[in-house]
Structures are given as C-alpha cells and as structure tokens.
Amino acid sequence: MNCEHNPIIEASGMEVVLGGQKVLDIPSLKVYPHEALIVIGPNGSGKTTLLLSLALLLKPSAGVLSYKGIPVQNSDMLQLRRRLAVAFQESLLLNSSVLENVTLGLRLRGVKGREVNARAMKWLERFGVAPLAKRQARMLSGGEAKRVSLARAFVLEPEVLFLDEPFSALDSPTRQGLLEDFESVLRETKVTTVMVTHDRNEALVLADRVAVLMKGTISQLGTPEEVFGAPVDEEVAGFVEAGNILHGVVDCQTDGMVSINIKGQKIQAMSGLTCGSEATVFLNYEDVTISLPSPEIIRSSARNQLRGRITRIFPFGYQVKVTIDCGFPLAAVVTRLSGEELGLDEGKEVVASFKATAVKVLPGAKKKA
Ligand code: ADP
C-alpha cells in the first residue's frame, strides 16, 4: 500500500438509509491501490452495506463515490462494474460445472478462445481445486465451493476485489488452510482488496489497514498495529481485544509447541507452523502478568518469563498499560492498585509472564505500511 498514490476509491459524505434508518454514515474513506483494507465490526454494524455501496451494488442515499478520481454518477456503470469483482459469504455457484462457473465471467467480458479455459485453470490450480474442474459445482463441499468462488473472482483480474466474509461457515482447519492460501495469493497479486469480516484474526493476517465499523460509522482506521495495539476508545478496545502484535520466525517445532524468535528473544507458543516460517504473534494485554524479579517465579506455570525494563506506563481505562522492553516491546495491562503494590515505575526491572496457550500464532510476515 502506498498512501502517496491517489486513491482508487474515494467515498465522501456517504450515507445509506435502509428501511427509514440511517445505517451508514461515512464522512470520508479512501482505498489505495494495492492495499488490503479489512473492515471489521460487530454484527449489524453496517459492514455488508459498506461493501455493497463501494462495490456499486447499492446506491448510497447521499454522498459522492469516486473511482480513480471520477464520480461514479459520471461514469459508464457497466464498464466500471467490469473492473470490479465481488465474492460473497455464500459461494453462489451456478448449477453447472466448476470450470463453467469460473469461465462465465470471462466470457461475459468478451474473452474468447483458449485463453478462457487457460486462465480459469490457472486460478483453479492456484486455489488447489483444478482436479474438480469437471465436477458439478453444487456437489462441492463448503471449503471447495469457497475456493472456486475465489478463483472465479481472481480470474477476472479485477482492479478491486470485494469480499464479504469469504471464510465464514467453515470448520477451523479448512478455514485456516484457505486463509493461508488466500494470503499468499494476495501477497503475490497485490490486487486492491476490500474485505469485510467479524474475525479479528483474518484482519491480523491480511490487512494493510483495518477499519473498525461501529453502528454505521468508522470508529478507527489504521494499521493492524495501530488498531489492535492502541484502540481509540473502549468500544473498539472491547471489540478488537487490544493486544500485542509481534513478528518473528519459528525456530523449532515439537509436538505442536513452537519456539518463536522475536528480535533474538525466544517465546513458546502452541502452533503447527514449521521451522523457518514467518509468524505473526498476538497476545492480549490481559494475558501478560507482571511480577518483580525473584527466584520463586521459576515455579510459575507460565512457560514464558521475560525480564525487561518498563519503558512506559500509561492510563488505560480503569487500568494502566505497562510497556516493557524485553528485547522487543511487550505491553500488559494491570489494575492501578496492582501497579501501586508492585511499585511499577518507568525504568524498573520486572518479569513479564504469559502462558504458551495464551499466544495466538498466525502465519505470515509483517505487512509493509
Ligand atoms: P453487518 O454486515 O455489519 O452485519 P449490515 O450491513 O448487514 O451489517 O446491516 C447494517 C444495518 O442495516 C443492520 O441494522 C441491518 O438490520 C440493517 N439493514 C440491512 N439491510 C436492510 C434492509 N434491506 N432494510 C432495512 N434494514 C436493513
């Protein structure tokens, strides 16, 4: 993502009224070329309405929506829609073969001859479903159908890809596998993407920027580090579960327990990621406990015990957020009373402890801001 570029999509003063209620109020939103903008928010916050509006499938009640600087009302809608692709929560596959489902959009766009099948097969392969090309689409499992639906969107080589909860309703391993494949495709193609989800982990893995939608308005927009690390208010903090985002490399793995190297420090976590994999680590502030250095700490059940010095103490609602330099910055929240009892102060040496099971390990490297 490069914010110096002109936005590919720009919404200003955009409002949507449904059933007499204003369900969306977006004073300003810009989507930049090649970024993955992930919109998160609770159910009913307006995510789908925002996606449909940006994808030109729902006409806002007020405001201006521009594509590449040109207001959409001054553009040829059909031409414009052909530059976009949308994949919905339901795979919505037609009752024909997988290959026909994936080639239809190309044929409608006037692509002819061998190129049609070649392009379709390339994307079916990329999503690991090429052997199913001749299968009737209605006979697919939920995970396969979602893969076909993603291939159908990517084959169009859209300027902007819109996705509405593309990984929902899948069991956890299927979802994780698809998420990993999708992440590598996004990284490779760099297609501008707007995706809606209520799943914080998907945002952590995929987002260049995260927009948090609450009651129809964007409460916070920023990098995952900004949104998850420093939520603007308690409502956002409550939804995103504020926490540490760290980046490292898996050192070794034994029976599902990994050691992850973060700036030279090792932390233990549960994950199936293999040695050498890049990992994004998420750790809730609440899951980190702070104690004073003493020999007894060794007997704690927490597998991770890192010594460091407090670099910052900051009010965090009714609690205080304490940042510790453990070789990398690690933050915890403690009650004001605990902070006082422990005599926490900037510069003081402490031990930060957390269980291996509290660490959420996600595949993927640090996003470029
Ligand atoms: P989300 O995707 O975040 O769950 P939606 O965009 O689906 O939220 O819905 C936002 C709000 O708009 C909700 O309160 C929903 O009830 C309302 N809404 C959605 N579609 C309609 C409709 N066709 N008529 C009236 N209200 C609607």
mmCIF file of C-alpha atoms and ligand atoms in Angstrom:
data_model
loop_
_atom_site.group_PDB
_atom_site.id
_atom_site.type_symbol
_atom_site.label_atom_id
_atom_site.label_comp_id
_atom_site.label_asym_id
_atom_site.label_seq_id
_atom_site.Cartn_x
_atom_site.Cartn_y
_atom_site.Cartn_z
ATOM 1 C CA MET A 1 0.000 0.000 0.000
ATOM 2 C CA ASN A 2 1.200 3.446 -0.775
ATOM 3 C CA CYS A 3 -0.773 6.354 0.599
ATOM 4 C CA GLU A 4 1.155 8.761 -1.641
ATOM 5 C CA HIS A 5 -0.792 7.350 -4.569
ATOM 6 C CA ASN A 6 -4.146 8.755 -5.439
ATOM 7 C CA PRO A 7 -6.933 6.622 -4.010
ATOM 8 C CA ILE A 8 -8.558 4.136 -6.348
ATOM 9 C CA ILE A 9 -11.840 4.567 -4.464
ATOM 10 C CA GLU A 10 -12.915 7.599 -2.521
ATOM 11 C CA ALA A 11 -16.164 7.992 -0.630
ATOM 12 C CA SER A 12 -17.112 11.319 0.845
ATOM 13 C CA GLY A 13 -20.211 12.166 2.821
ATOM 14 C CA MET A 14 -21.581 8.721 2.018
ATOM 15 C CA GLU A 15 -24.813 7.807 3.781
ATOM 16 C CA VAL A 16 -27.076 4.821 3.334
ATOM 17 C CA VAL A 17 -30.665 4.763 4.580
ATOM 18 C CA LEU A 18 -32.434 1.387 4.727
ATOM 19 C CA GLY A 19 -35.987 0.880 5.986
ATOM 20 C CA GLY A 20 -36.100 4.539 7.057
ATOM 21 C CA GLN A 21 -32.958 4.160 9.235
ATOM 22 C CA LYS A 22 -29.556 5.651 8.508
ATOM 23 C CA VAL A 23 -27.388 2.521 8.672
ATOM 24 C CA LEU A 24 -24.194 4.003 7.238
ATOM 25 C CA ASP A 25 -22.557 7.377 7.720
ATOM 26 C CA ILE A 26 -19.066 7.611 6.236
ATOM 27 C CA PRO A 27 -17.744 11.192 6.045
ATOM 28 C CA SER A 28 -14.575 10.050 4.259
ATOM 29 C CA LEU A 29 -12.963 6.800 3.208
ATOM 30 C CA LYS A 30 -10.146 6.205 0.743
ATOM 31 C CA VAL A 31 -8.941 2.900 -0.641
ATOM 32 C CA TYR A 32 -5.430 2.978 -2.088
ATOM 33 C CA PRO A 33 -4.035 0.910 -4.961
ATOM 34 C CA HIS A 34 -2.660 -2.495 -3.930
ATOM 35 C CA GLU A 35 -3.780 -2.299 -0.332
ATOM 36 C CA ALA A 36 -5.830 -4.841 1.571
ATOM 37 C CA LEU A 37 -8.366 -2.860 3.569
ATOM 38 C CA ILE A 38 -10.131 -5.112 6.036
ATOM 39 C CA VAL A 39 -13.369 -3.826 7.543
ATOM 40 C CA ILE A 40 -14.206 -5.351 10.896
ATOM 41 C CA GLY A 41 -17.056 -4.722 13.272
ATOM 42 C CA PRO A 42 -19.815 -6.467 15.189
ATOM 43 C CA ASN A 43 -22.899 -7.924 13.532
ATOM 44 C CA GLY A 44 -25.249 -5.247 12.267
ATOM 45 C CA SER A 45 -22.570 -2.517 12.269
ATOM 46 C CA GLY A 46 -23.021 -1.957 8.529
ATOM 47 C CA LYS A 47 -20.097 -3.914 7.053
ATOM 48 C CA THR A 48 -22.054 -5.551 4.248
ATOM 49 C CA THR A 49 -23.844 -2.297 3.465
ATOM 50 C CA LEU A 50 -20.477 -0.523 3.175
ATOM 51 C CA LEU A 51 -19.068 -3.252 0.944
ATOM 52 C CA LEU A 52 -22.103 -3.265 -1.346
ATOM 53 C CA SER A 53 -22.008 0.520 -1.616
ATOM 54 C CA LEU A 54 -18.295 0.616 -2.501
ATOM 55 C CA ALA A 55 -18.809 -2.228 -4.993
ATOM 56 C CA LEU A 56 -21.571 -0.226 -6.727
ATOM 57 C CA LEU A 57 -24.228 -2.802 -5.841
ATOM 58 C CA LEU A 58 -26.139 -0.476 -3.532
ATOM 59 C CA LYS A 59 -26.793 3.177 -4.277
ATOM 60 C CA PRO A 60 -25.972 5.395 -1.299
ATOM 61 C CA SER A 61 -28.677 7.817 -0.218
ATOM 62 C CA ALA A 62 -26.174 10.687 -0.081
ATOM 63 C CA GLY A 63 -22.560 11.477 -0.830
ATOM 64 C CA VAL A 64 -20.088 11.080 -3.626
ATOM 65 C CA LEU A 65 -18.278 7.907 -4.557
ATOM 66 C CA SER A 66 -15.366 8.256 -6.975
ATOM 67 C CA TYR A 67 -13.301 5.707 -8.834
ATOM 68 C CA LYS A 68 -9.857 6.938 -9.804
ATOM 69 C CA GLY A 69 -10.989 10.472 -9.143
ATOM 70 C CA ILE A 70 -14.136 10.334 -11.295
ATOM 71 C CA PRO A 71 -17.536 10.402 -9.539
ATOM 72 C CA VAL A 72 -19.379 7.185 -10.389
ATOM 73 C CA GLN A 73 -22.502 9.046 -11.488
ATOM 74 C CA ASN A 74 -20.406 10.495 -14.338
ATOM 75 C CA SER A 75 -19.106 7.080 -15.361
ATOM 76 C CA ASP A 76 -20.340 4.215 -17.500
ATOM 77 C CA MET A 77 -21.619 1.900 -14.740
ATOM 78 C CA LEU A 78 -21.309 -1.275 -16.791
ATOM 79 C CA GLN A 79 -17.695 -0.540 -17.697
ATOM 80 C CA LEU A 80 -16.956 0.341 -14.120
ATOM 81 C CA ARG A 81 -18.536 -2.827 -12.691
ATOM 82 C CA ARG A 82 -16.415 -4.890 -15.061
ATOM 83 C CA ARG A 83 -13.320 -3.581 -13.323
ATOM 84 C CA LEU A 84 -14.543 -4.997 -10.010
ATOM 85 C CA ALA A 85 -15.128 -8.491 -8.665
ATOM 86 C CA VAL A 86 -17.184 -9.489 -5.663
ATOM 87 C CA ALA A 87 -17.180 -12.739 -3.679
ATOM 88 C CA PHE A 88 -19.968 -13.187 -1.164
ATOM 89 C CA GLN A 89 -20.270 -15.154 2.048
ATOM 90 C CA GLU A 90 -22.435 -17.708 0.250
ATOM 91 C CA SER A 91 -20.460 -19.055 -2.678
ATOM 92 C CA LEU A 92 -23.469 -18.574 -5.027
ATOM 93 C CA LEU A 93 -22.187 -21.014 -7.609
ATOM 94 C CA LEU A 94 -24.297 -21.735 -10.675
ATOM 95 C CA ASN A 95 -25.703 -25.179 -11.276
ATOM 96 C CA SER A 96 -23.068 -26.111 -13.849
ATOM 97 C CA SER A 97 -19.513 -27.424 -13.798
ATOM 98 C CA VAL A 98 -16.796 -25.785 -11.737
ATOM 99 C CA LEU A 99 -14.976 -24.780 -14.923
ATOM 100 C CA GLU A 100 -18.104 -23.189 -16.394
ATOM 101 C CA ASN A 101 -18.615 -21.231 -13.189
ATOM 102 C CA VAL A 102 -15.115 -19.822 -13.398
ATOM 103 C CA THR A 103 -15.142 -19.099 -17.140
ATOM 104 C CA LEU A 104 -18.567 -17.427 -17.267
ATOM 105 C CA GLY A 105 -17.363 -14.010 -16.110
ATOM 106 C CA LEU A 106 -14.579 -14.028 -18.688
ATOM 107 C CA ARG A 107 -16.940 -14.959 -21.497
ATOM 108 C CA LEU A 108 -19.349 -12.204 -20.431
ATOM 109 C CA ARG A 109 -16.429 -9.802 -20.644
ATOM 110 C CA GLY A 110 -15.763 -10.924 -24.222
ATOM 111 C CA VAL A 111 -12.656 -13.035 -23.615
ATOM 112 C CA LYS A 112 -12.558 -15.732 -26.295
ATOM 113 C CA GLY A 113 -10.853 -18.925 -27.362
ATOM 114 C CA ARG A 114 -8.304 -20.961 -25.460
ATOM 115 C CA GLU A 115 -7.421 -18.106 -23.190
ATOM 116 C CA VAL A 116 -10.711 -18.562 -21.320
ATOM 117 C CA ASN A 117 -10.008 -22.100 -20.108
ATOM 118 C CA ALA A 118 -6.301 -21.458 -19.614
ATOM 119 C CA ARG A 119 -6.993 -18.525 -17.316
ATOM 120 C CA ALA A 120 -9.683 -20.417 -15.413
ATOM 121 C CA MET A 121 -7.455 -23.463 -14.911
ATOM 122 C CA LYS A 122 -4.604 -21.278 -13.680
ATOM 123 C CA TRP A 123 -6.785 -19.904 -10.885
ATOM 124 C CA LEU A 124 -8.429 -23.219 -10.057
ATOM 125 C CA GLU A 125 -4.906 -24.586 -9.691
ATOM 126 C CA ARG A 126 -3.792 -21.654 -7.580
ATOM 127 C CA PHE A 127 -6.622 -22.373 -5.147
ATOM 128 C CA GLY A 128 -5.976 -26.115 -5.214
ATOM 129 C CA VAL A 129 -9.245 -27.142 -6.910
ATOM 130 C CA ALA A 130 -8.130 -27.822 -10.503
ATOM 131 C CA PRO A 131 -8.923 -31.579 -10.188
ATOM 132 C CA LEU A 132 -12.556 -30.575 -9.539
ATOM 133 C CA ALA A 133 -12.908 -28.614 -12.815
ATOM 134 C CA LYS A 134 -15.424 -31.026 -14.344
ATOM 135 C CA ARG A 135 -17.383 -31.610 -11.138
ATOM 136 C CA GLN A 136 -20.851 -30.104 -10.765
ATOM 137 C CA ALA A 137 -20.414 -27.009 -8.597
ATOM 138 C CA ARG A 138 -23.410 -27.923 -6.431
ATOM 139 C CA MET A 139 -21.660 -31.149 -5.395
ATOM 140 C CA LEU A 140 -18.744 -29.378 -3.736
ATOM 141 C CA SER A 141 -18.014 -29.188 -0.026
ATOM 142 C CA GLY A 142 -18.244 -25.786 1.659
ATOM 143 C CA GLY A 143 -14.466 -25.278 1.565
ATOM 144 C CA GLU A 144 -14.161 -26.331 -2.084
ATOM 145 C CA ALA A 145 -17.035 -24.052 -3.070
ATOM 146 C CA LYS A 146 -15.315 -21.091 -1.408
ATOM 147 C CA ARG A 147 -12.092 -21.877 -3.250
ATOM 148 C CA VAL A 148 -13.981 -21.977 -6.561
ATOM 149 C CA SER A 149 -15.726 -18.737 -5.707
ATOM 150 C CA LEU A 150 -12.344 -17.074 -5.040
ATOM 151 C CA ALA A 151 -10.914 -18.469 -8.300
ATOM 152 C CA ARG A 152 -13.976 -17.037 -10.087
ATOM 153 C CA ALA A 153 -13.226 -13.603 -8.645
ATOM 154 C CA PHE A 154 -9.461 -13.656 -9.296
ATOM 155 C CA VAL A 155 -9.791 -14.928 -12.870
ATOM 156 C CA LEU A 156 -11.354 -11.588 -13.790
ATOM 157 C CA GLU A 157 -8.126 -9.831 -12.758
ATOM 158 C CA PRO A 158 -10.214 -7.069 -11.215
ATOM 159 C CA GLU A 159 -8.914 -3.647 -10.278
ATOM 160 C CA VAL A 160 -10.631 -4.018 -6.936
ATOM 161 C CA LEU A 161 -11.698 -7.219 -5.254
ATOM 162 C CA PHE A 162 -14.565 -7.097 -2.737
ATOM 163 C CA LEU A 163 -15.034 -9.961 -0.315
ATOM 164 C CA ASP A 164 -17.823 -10.389 2.215
ATOM 165 C CA GLU A 165 -16.843 -12.854 4.960
ATOM 166 C CA PRO A 166 -15.217 -15.245 2.463
ATOM 167 C CA PHE A 167 -14.044 -17.729 5.107
ATOM 168 C CA SER A 168 -17.124 -17.907 7.307
ATOM 169 C CA ALA A 169 -19.060 -21.112 7.994
ATOM 170 C CA LEU A 170 -16.009 -23.342 7.571
ATOM 171 C CA ASP A 171 -14.543 -25.648 10.175
ATOM 172 C CA SER A 172 -11.365 -24.355 11.725
ATOM 173 C CA PRO A 173 -8.663 -26.350 9.804
ATOM 174 C CA THR A 174 -10.422 -25.756 6.453
ATOM 175 C CA ARG A 175 -10.703 -22.067 7.214
ATOM 176 C CA GLN A 176 -7.064 -21.825 8.268
ATOM 177 C CA GLY A 177 -5.857 -23.597 5.092
ATOM 178 C CA LEU A 178 -7.903 -21.328 2.860
ATOM 179 C CA LEU A 179 -6.815 -18.229 4.757
ATOM 180 C CA GLU A 180 -3.157 -19.156 4.282
ATOM 181 C CA ASP A 181 -3.608 -19.789 0.542
ATOM 182 C CA PHE A 182 -5.548 -16.572 0.137
ATOM 183 C CA GLU A 183 -2.883 -14.599 1.989
ATOM 184 C CA SER A 184 -0.171 -15.837 -0.353
ATOM 185 C CA VAL A 185 -2.296 -15.023 -3.428
ATOM 186 C CA LEU A 186 -2.934 -11.518 -2.106
ATOM 187 C CA ARG A 187 0.735 -11.006 -1.399
ATOM 188 C CA GLU A 188 1.618 -12.181 -4.909
ATOM 189 C CA THR A 189 -1.063 -10.362 -6.931
ATOM 190 C CA LYS A 190 -1.275 -7.232 -4.770
ATOM 191 C CA VAL A 191 -4.807 -6.742 -6.027
ATOM 192 C CA THR A 192 -6.574 -3.902 -4.252
ATOM 193 C CA THR A 193 -8.903 -5.632 -1.807
ATOM 194 C CA VAL A 194 -11.735 -4.535 0.428
ATOM 195 C CA MET A 195 -12.808 -7.358 2.703
ATOM 196 C CA VAL A 196 -15.420 -7.488 5.404
ATOM 197 C CA THR A 197 -15.157 -9.830 8.353
ATOM 198 C CA HIS A 198 -16.073 -10.048 12.005
ATOM 199 C CA ASP A 199 -12.967 -12.169 12.617
ATOM 200 C CA ARG A 200 -10.093 -10.265 14.154
ATOM 201 C CA ASN A 201 -7.552 -12.944 13.163
ATOM 202 C CA GLU A 202 -8.336 -12.597 9.479
ATOM 203 C CA ALA A 203 -7.688 -8.878 9.768
ATOM 204 C CA LEU A 204 -4.397 -9.546 11.533
ATOM 205 C CA VAL A 205 -3.223 -11.878 8.797
ATOM 206 C CA LEU A 206 -4.420 -9.976 5.753
ATOM 207 C CA ALA A 207 -4.731 -6.276 6.438
ATOM 208 C CA ASP A 208 -2.528 -3.435 5.372
ATOM 209 C CA ARG A 209 -5.143 -1.243 7.047
ATOM 210 C CA VAL A 210 -8.049 -2.101 9.278
ATOM 211 C CA ALA A 211 -11.270 -0.078 9.501
ATOM 212 C CA VAL A 212 -13.383 -0.678 12.584
ATOM 213 C CA LEU A 213 -17.050 -0.062 11.883
ATOM 214 C CA MET A 214 -19.341 0.611 14.828
ATOM 215 C CA LYS A 215 -23.028 1.488 14.406
ATOM 216 C CA GLY A 216 -22.557 2.524 10.791
ATOM 217 C CA THR A 217 -19.528 4.771 11.240
ATOM 218 C CA ILE A 218 -15.800 4.149 11.116
ATOM 219 C CA SER A 219 -14.507 4.444 14.670
ATOM 220 C CA GLN A 220 -10.878 3.772 13.786
ATOM 221 C CA LEU A 221 -8.832 3.308 10.640
ATOM 222 C CA GLY A 222 -5.177 2.383 10.730
ATOM 223 C CA THR A 223 -2.544 -0.327 10.503
ATOM 224 C CA PRO A 224 -3.274 -3.526 12.453
ATOM 225 C CA GLU A 225 -0.637 -2.394 14.960
ATOM 226 C CA GLU A 226 -2.464 0.897 15.490
ATOM 227 C CA VAL A 227 -5.941 -0.583 15.749
ATOM 228 C CA PHE A 228 -5.136 -3.667 17.845
ATOM 229 C CA GLY A 229 -2.316 -2.043 19.769
ATOM 230 C CA ALA A 230 -3.931 1.298 20.512
ATOM 231 C CA PRO A 231 -7.722 1.226 20.122
ATOM 232 C CA VAL A 232 -9.208 4.726 20.118
ATOM 233 C CA ASP A 233 -11.902 4.018 22.680
ATOM 234 C CA GLU A 234 -13.316 1.351 24.951
ATOM 235 C CA GLU A 235 -15.891 0.243 22.392
ATOM 236 C CA VAL A 236 -13.162 -0.501 19.837
ATOM 237 C CA ALA A 237 -10.914 -1.996 22.519
ATOM 238 C CA GLY A 238 -13.757 -4.258 23.631
ATOM 239 C CA PHE A 239 -14.340 -5.465 20.109
ATOM 240 C CA VAL A 240 -10.759 -5.940 18.960
ATOM 241 C CA GLU A 241 -9.454 -7.208 22.318
ATOM 242 C CA ALA A 242 -6.430 -4.953 22.460
ATOM 243 C CA GLY A 243 -3.130 -6.726 22.478
ATOM 244 C CA ASN A 244 0.459 -7.042 21.364
ATOM 245 C CA ILE A 245 1.243 -7.781 17.740
ATOM 246 C CA LEU A 246 4.731 -9.182 17.313
ATOM 247 C CA HIS A 247 6.566 -10.572 14.316
ATOM 248 C CA GLY A 248 9.069 -13.380 14.388
ATOM 249 C CA VAL A 249 10.334 -16.592 12.831
ATOM 250 C CA VAL A 250 9.621 -20.127 14.046
ATOM 251 C CA ASP A 251 12.869 -21.579 15.395
ATOM 252 C CA CYS A 252 11.734 -25.107 16.028
ATOM 253 C CA GLN A 253 8.568 -27.112 16.496
ATOM 254 C CA THR A 254 7.936 -30.212 18.588
ATOM 255 C CA ASP A 255 4.502 -31.769 19.012
ATOM 256 C CA GLY A 256 2.681 -28.541 18.350
ATOM 257 C CA MET A 257 4.877 -26.443 20.630
ATOM 258 C CA VAL A 258 6.901 -23.819 18.784
ATOM 259 C CA SER A 259 9.711 -21.567 19.801
ATOM 260 C CA ILE A 260 9.461 -18.239 18.009
ATOM 261 C CA ASN A 261 12.411 -15.935 17.680
ATOM 262 C CA ILE A 262 11.375 -12.305 18.106
ATOM 263 C CA LYS A 263 14.309 -9.951 17.779
ATOM 264 C CA GLY A 264 16.628 -12.537 19.338
ATOM 265 C CA GLN A 265 14.283 -13.446 22.217
ATOM 266 C CA LYS A 266 12.515 -16.807 22.205
ATOM 267 C CA ILE A 267 8.892 -17.257 23.137
ATOM 268 C CA GLN A 268 6.996 -20.540 23.449
ATOM 269 C CA ALA A 269 3.586 -20.986 21.861
ATOM 270 C CA MET A 270 1.242 -23.649 20.501
ATOM 271 C CA SER A 271 1.203 -23.827 16.705
ATOM 272 C CA GLY A 272 1.602 -26.200 13.795
ATOM 273 C CA LEU A 273 3.790 -23.754 11.862
ATOM 274 C CA THR A 274 7.023 -25.342 10.659
ATOM 275 C CA CYS A 275 10.618 -24.247 11.325
ATOM 276 C CA GLY A 276 11.647 -21.187 9.388
ATOM 277 C CA SER A 277 8.035 -19.952 8.885
ATOM 278 C CA GLU A 278 7.391 -16.293 9.444
ATOM 279 C CA ALA A 279 4.843 -15.783 12.178
ATOM 280 C CA THR A 280 2.643 -13.015 13.464
ATOM 281 C CA VAL A 281 2.011 -13.336 17.159
ATOM 282 C CA PHE A 282 -0.952 -11.883 19.006
ATOM 283 C CA LEU A 283 -1.006 -11.677 22.764
ATOM 284 C CA ASN A 284 -3.755 -9.947 24.735
ATOM 285 C CA TYR A 285 -2.543 -7.329 27.184
ATOM 286 C CA GLU A 286 -4.606 -9.057 29.884
ATOM 287 C CA ASP A 287 -2.734 -12.329 29.376
ATOM 288 C CA VAL A 288 0.621 -10.834 30.343
ATOM 289 C CA THR A 289 1.268 -10.685 34.081
ATOM 290 C CA ILE A 290 3.943 -8.576 35.668
ATOM 291 C CA SER A 291 5.949 -9.507 38.722
ATOM 292 C CA LEU A 292 9.141 -8.418 40.378
ATOM 293 C CA PRO A 293 12.272 -10.489 39.690
ATOM 294 C CA SER A 294 12.641 -13.232 42.325
ATOM 295 C CA PRO A 295 13.713 -16.925 42.337
ATOM 296 C CA GLU A 296 10.142 -18.112 43.024
ATOM 297 C CA ILE A 297 8.958 -17.037 39.598
ATOM 298 C CA ILE A 298 10.696 -20.071 38.126
ATOM 299 C CA ARG A 299 7.910 -22.236 39.645
ATOM 300 C CA SER A 300 5.150 -20.399 37.803
ATOM 301 C CA SER A 301 3.180 -22.424 35.239
ATOM 302 C CA ALA A 302 3.707 -19.736 32.594
ATOM 303 C CA ARG A 303 6.161 -21.046 30.029
ATOM 304 C CA ASN A 304 7.211 -17.578 29.009
ATOM 305 C CA GLN A 305 9.042 -15.419 31.506
ATOM 306 C CA LEU A 306 10.877 -12.474 30.058
ATOM 307 C CA ARG A 307 12.913 -9.989 32.018
ATOM 308 C CA GLY A 308 12.896 -6.381 30.961
ATOM 309 C CA ARG A 309 12.675 -2.775 31.985
ATOM 310 C CA ILE A 310 9.490 -0.723 31.999
ATOM 311 C CA THR A 311 9.668 1.907 29.284
ATOM 312 C CA ARG A 312 6.210 3.408 29.649
ATOM 313 C CA ILE A 313 3.227 3.495 31.978
ATOM 314 C CA PHE A 314 0.042 4.871 30.519
ATOM 315 C CA PRO A 315 -3.579 5.124 31.740
ATOM 316 C CA PHE A 316 -5.806 2.540 30.002
ATOM 317 C CA GLY A 317 -9.386 2.946 31.138
ATOM 318 C CA TYR A 318 -9.527 1.927 34.806
ATOM 319 C CA GLN A 319 -6.226 0.147 34.396
ATOM 320 C CA VAL A 320 -2.705 1.076 33.379
ATOM 321 C CA LYS A 321 -0.877 -0.141 30.310
ATOM 322 C CA VAL A 322 2.715 -1.032 31.091
ATOM 323 C CA THR A 323 5.206 -1.397 28.232
ATOM 324 C CA ILE A 324 8.307 -3.440 28.943
ATOM 325 C CA ASP A 325 11.435 -3.662 26.815
ATOM 326 C CA CYS A 326 12.080 -7.417 26.701
ATOM 327 C CA GLY A 327 14.301 -7.169 23.624
ATOM 328 C CA PHE A 328 11.075 -6.182 21.890
ATOM 329 C CA PRO A 329 8.316 -4.001 23.361
ATOM 330 C CA LEU A 330 5.706 -6.037 25.234
ATOM 331 C CA ALA A 331 2.665 -4.444 26.854
ATOM 332 C CA ALA A 332 0.475 -5.640 29.702
ATOM 333 C CA VAL A 333 -2.459 -4.067 31.490
ATOM 334 C CA VAL A 334 -2.716 -4.191 35.246
ATOM 335 C CA THR A 335 -5.106 -2.571 37.667
ATOM 336 C CA ARG A 336 -3.940 0.712 39.154
ATOM 337 C CA LEU A 337 -3.861 -0.985 42.558
ATOM 338 C CA SER A 338 -1.561 -3.808 41.377
ATOM 339 C CA GLY A 339 0.660 -1.220 39.724
ATOM 340 C CA GLU A 340 0.989 0.618 43.004
ATOM 341 C CA GLU A 341 1.527 -2.537 45.065
ATOM 342 C CA LEU A 342 4.325 -3.661 42.761
ATOM 343 C CA GLY A 343 5.773 -0.148 42.749
ATOM 344 C CA LEU A 344 5.819 -0.130 38.964
ATOM 345 C CA ASP A 345 7.702 2.772 37.505
ATOM 346 C CA GLU A 346 9.487 3.632 34.291
ATOM 347 C CA GLY A 347 12.997 2.123 34.311
ATOM 348 C CA LYS A 348 12.132 -0.568 36.876
ATOM 349 C CA GLU A 349 13.175 -4.130 36.125
ATOM 350 C CA VAL A 350 10.288 -6.631 36.043
ATOM 351 C CA VAL A 351 9.383 -10.065 34.721
ATOM 352 C CA ALA A 352 6.597 -10.403 32.168
ATOM 353 C CA SER A 353 4.983 -13.862 32.170
ATOM 354 C CA PHE A 354 2.457 -15.461 29.890
ATOM 355 C CA LYS A 355 1.332 -18.987 29.078
ATOM 356 C CA ALA A 356 2.199 -20.651 25.783
ATOM 357 C CA THR A 357 -1.541 -21.249 25.304
ATOM 358 C CA ALA A 358 -2.285 -17.517 25.566
ATOM 359 C CA VAL A 359 -0.175 -16.782 22.484
ATOM 360 C CA LYS A 360 -2.085 -16.739 19.228
ATOM 361 C CA VAL A 361 0.224 -17.633 16.340
ATOM 362 C CA LEU A 362 -0.787 -16.706 12.822
ATOM 363 C CA PRO A 363 1.085 -17.379 9.619
ATOM 364 C CA GLY A 364 2.600 -14.527 7.669
ATOM 365 C CA ALA A 365 5.085 -11.766 7.802
ATOM 366 C CA LYS A 366 4.923 -8.150 8.801
ATOM 367 C CA LYS A 367 2.897 -6.025 6.424
ATOM 368 C CA LYS A 368 4.554 -3.143 4.691
ATOM 369 C CA ALA A 369 2.969 0.060 5.936
HETATM 370 P P1 ADP B 1 -23.197 -6.232 9.086
HETATM 371 O O1 ADP B 1 -22.721 -6.656 7.719
HETATM 372 O O2 ADP B 1 -22.142 -5.466 9.830
HETATM 373 O O3 ADP B 1 -23.731 -7.355 9.906
HETATM 374 P P2 ADP B 1 -25.327 -4.929 7.627
HETATM 375 O O4 ADP B 1 -24.654 -4.013 6.686
HETATM 376 O O5 ADP B 1 -25.827 -6.228 7.100
HETATM 377 O O6 ADP B 1 -24.386 -5.192 8.900
HETATM 378 O O7 ADP B 1 -26.552 -4.174 8.287
HETATM 379 C C1 ADP B 1 -26.441 -2.903 8.895
HETATM 380 C C2 ADP B 1 -27.770 -2.479 9.478
HETATM 381 O O8 ADP B 1 -28.691 -2.263 8.423
HETATM 382 C C3 ADP B 1 -28.399 -3.507 10.377
HETATM 383 O O9 ADP B 1 -29.004 -2.859 11.473
HETATM 384 C C4 ADP B 1 -29.438 -4.176 9.499
HETATM 385 O O10 ADP B 1 -30.510 -4.634 10.286
HETATM 386 C C5 ADP B 1 -29.860 -3.022 8.623
HETATM 387 N N1 ADP B 1 -30.322 -3.480 7.286
HETATM 388 C C6 ADP B 1 -29.623 -4.194 6.390
HETATM 389 N N2 ADP B 1 -30.334 -4.407 5.269
HETATM 390 C C7 ADP B 1 -31.531 -3.799 5.464
HETATM 391 C C8 ADP B 1 -32.725 -3.646 4.680
HETATM 392 N N3 ADP B 1 -32.815 -4.161 3.444
HETATM 393 N N4 ADP B 1 -33.743 -2.951 5.226
HETATM 394 C C9 ADP B 1 -33.650 -2.412 6.454
HETATM 395 N N5 ADP B 1 -32.584 -2.504 7.236
HETATM 396 C C10 ADP B 1 -31.525 -3.189 6.763
#
